[in-house]
Amino acid sequence: MRERLESLKQEALRELAGVSSQQELSELRIKYLGKKGPLTEILRGMGALSAEERPVIGQVANDVRAAIEAVIEEKQAAFTKAETEQRLQAETIDVTLPGRPLPVGAVHPLNKVIQEIEDVFIGMGFTVEEGPEVETDYYNFEALNLPKDHPARDMQDSFYITDEILMRTQTSPMQPRMMERLKGAVPVKFISPGKVYRRDDDDATHSHQFTQIEGLVIDKGIRMSDLKGTLLQFVRELFGQRTQIRLRPSFFPFTEPSVEVDVSCFMCGGSGCRLCKHTGWIEILGAGMVHPRVLEMSGYDPVQVSGFAFGMGPERIAMLKYGIDDIRNFYNNDLRFLRQFAHL
Ligand code: DAH
């Protein structure tokens, strides 16, 4: 039996020495070490051996197996290495070739301004809320104290979907929407940016679609001085710490009293220049104390609480800030225009 094992080993090693492919190697592995191979067969016959012989022959058989396995492994490693080398050679890449640059996008200048404004108000404890652009007549007008026959509606003609549903003309409908959502709880304190729509003939300063940012604060004991302080803080963060504001009486159906808010010209500091049309002031938003009827209609008691609201147009602020002279630039998607703001 010892001789048989020895000659088996010799035969296997001779055959293995001549293998030239992985395929052959795995065939030989099965031939010599497989379940139906000669080694297995010899081991099976060990039962016929005497108790003294069995461990000796067992040892020899194990040595033979180990020797064959070692050669197979060695060959396998050599094949794998050769294969890897071949692949590396076939895949050589020329690292001196110039790369293909990926175009890098940038935030649209209008969105940039909206984000800046959001940051300032978030810093003052406001949340940012978004509302639907397709709005009902109720939220867009009626709940804001603009009944169906109100003349102030004339300035906000829009795109109607039905008699009762339209593209919102302002972000103000977020006032009643949020009040209803909060069900009389205070404080109410949010801003709401978004797109608005009006029937308008587009020109350098008019667009049938533009953006607004609404703001609303309601709590116990909110006064006009809170409105003034909040807006002063806002314009100083946006336009610089020396900026002043000026409130002029105005009219909005949903605020009483209502004001138009001007900022001191950030170009000339207030002495008068082309940007401020030599007045020293630039109008940037409308605001006022929330009308008691508006509070009442949305479930707030005007005896218990009061509030202020404001609304502004980010396009106008961006145009002033960056010296853009045509509102249509924001919407035409001309890369030559947009690239100028990519670094901001
Ligand atoms: N919604 C007004 C507009 O489109 C802007 C506005 C003015 C909003 C005064 C307000 C406000 O909240 O208090 O003209």
PDB file of C-alpha atoms and ligand atoms in Angstrom, residues 144 155-156 169-173 175 196 198 210 212-216 227 251-252 254-255 257-260 285-290 308-312, ligand 1:
ATOM      1  CA  LEU A 144     -57.274  88.903   3.789  1.00  0.00           C
ATOM      2  CA  MET A 155     -54.258  95.625  -8.968  1.00  0.00           C
ATOM      3  CA  GLN A 156     -53.947  91.891  -8.616  1.00  0.00           C
ATOM      4  CA  THR A 169     -51.248  86.823  -6.673  1.00  0.00           C
ATOM      5  CA  GLN A 170     -49.323  87.180  -3.424  1.00  0.00           C
ATOM      6  CA  THR A 171     -47.801  85.074  -0.627  1.00  0.00           C
ATOM      7  CA  SER A 172     -50.185  86.740   1.854  1.00  0.00           C
ATOM      8  CA  PRO A 173     -52.662  83.782   1.732  1.00  0.00           C
ATOM      9  CA  GLN A 175     -51.287  84.307   6.741  1.00  0.00           C
ATOM     10  CA  VAL A 196     -46.778  84.459  -7.284  1.00  0.00           C
ATOM     11  CA  ARG A 198     -50.302  88.342 -11.945  1.00  0.00           C
ATOM     12  CA  PHE A 210     -42.278  86.586  -9.725  1.00  0.00           C
ATOM     13  CA  GLN A 212     -42.478  87.220  -2.758  1.00  0.00           C
ATOM     14  CA  ILE A 213     -41.562  86.634   0.842  1.00  0.00           C
ATOM     15  CA  GLU A 214     -44.338  87.052   3.365  1.00  0.00           C
ATOM     16  CA  GLY A 215     -43.810  87.474   7.080  1.00  0.00           C
ATOM     17  CA  LEU A 216     -46.261  87.221   9.973  1.00  0.00           C
ATOM     18  CA  LEU A 227     -42.400  95.588  13.467  1.00  0.00           C
ATOM     19  CA  PHE A 251     -52.812 101.084   2.451  1.00  0.00           C
ATOM     20  CA  PHE A 252     -53.219  97.317   2.371  1.00  0.00           C
ATOM     21  CA  PHE A 254     -55.200  93.233   5.524  1.00  0.00           C
ATOM     22  CA  THR A 255     -53.176  95.643   7.695  1.00  0.00           C
ATOM     23  CA  PRO A 257     -52.183 100.866   9.949  1.00  0.00           C
ATOM     24  CA  SER A 258     -50.215 100.010   6.824  1.00  0.00           C
ATOM     25  CA  VAL A 259     -46.791 101.267   5.834  1.00  0.00           C
ATOM     26  CA  GLU A 260     -44.403 101.291   2.937  1.00  0.00           C
ATOM     27  CA  LEU A 285     -41.426  96.283   1.215  1.00  0.00           C
ATOM     28  CA  GLY A 286     -44.973  96.713   2.450  1.00  0.00           C
ATOM     29  CA  ALA A 287     -45.994  96.042   6.031  1.00  0.00           C
ATOM     30  CA  GLY A 288     -48.445  96.844   8.769  1.00  0.00           C
ATOM     31  CA  MET A 289     -50.296  95.757  11.894  1.00  0.00           C
ATOM     32  CA  VAL A 290     -52.571  92.798  11.126  1.00  0.00           C
ATOM     33  CA  PHE A 308     -47.590  92.534  12.270  1.00  0.00           C
ATOM     34  CA  ALA A 309     -47.128  91.386   8.696  1.00  0.00           C
ATOM     35  CA  PHE A 310     -44.815  92.299   5.870  1.00  0.00           C
ATOM     36  CA  GLY A 311     -44.275  91.348   2.259  1.00  0.00           C
ATOM     37  CA  MET A 312     -41.355  91.904  -0.065  1.00  0.00           C
TER      38      MET A 312
HETATM   39  N1  DAH B   1     -49.163  91.141  -0.480  1.00  0.00           N
HETATM   40  C1  DAH B   1     -48.755  92.503  -0.713  1.00  0.00           C
HETATM   41  C2  DAH B   1     -48.608  92.726  -2.214  1.00  0.00           C
HETATM   42  O1  DAH B   1     -48.497  91.816  -2.943  1.00  0.00           O
HETATM   43  C3  DAH B   1     -47.477  92.804  -0.016  1.00  0.00           C
HETATM   44  C4  DAH B   1     -47.680  92.987   1.448  1.00  0.00           C
HETATM   45  C5  DAH B   1     -47.891  94.244   1.985  1.00  0.00           C
HETATM   46  C6  DAH B   1     -47.704  91.928   2.305  1.00  0.00           C
HETATM   47  C7  DAH B   1     -48.087  94.457   3.316  1.00  0.00           C
HETATM   48  C8  DAH B   1     -47.930  92.098   3.660  1.00  0.00           C
HETATM   49  C9  DAH B   1     -48.120  93.392   4.172  1.00  0.00           C
HETATM   50  O2  DAH B   1     -47.951  91.105   4.550  1.00  0.00           O
HETATM   51  O3  DAH B   1     -48.304  93.568   5.487  1.00  0.00           O
HETATM   52  O4  DAH B   1     -48.596  93.843  -2.637  1.00  0.00           O
END
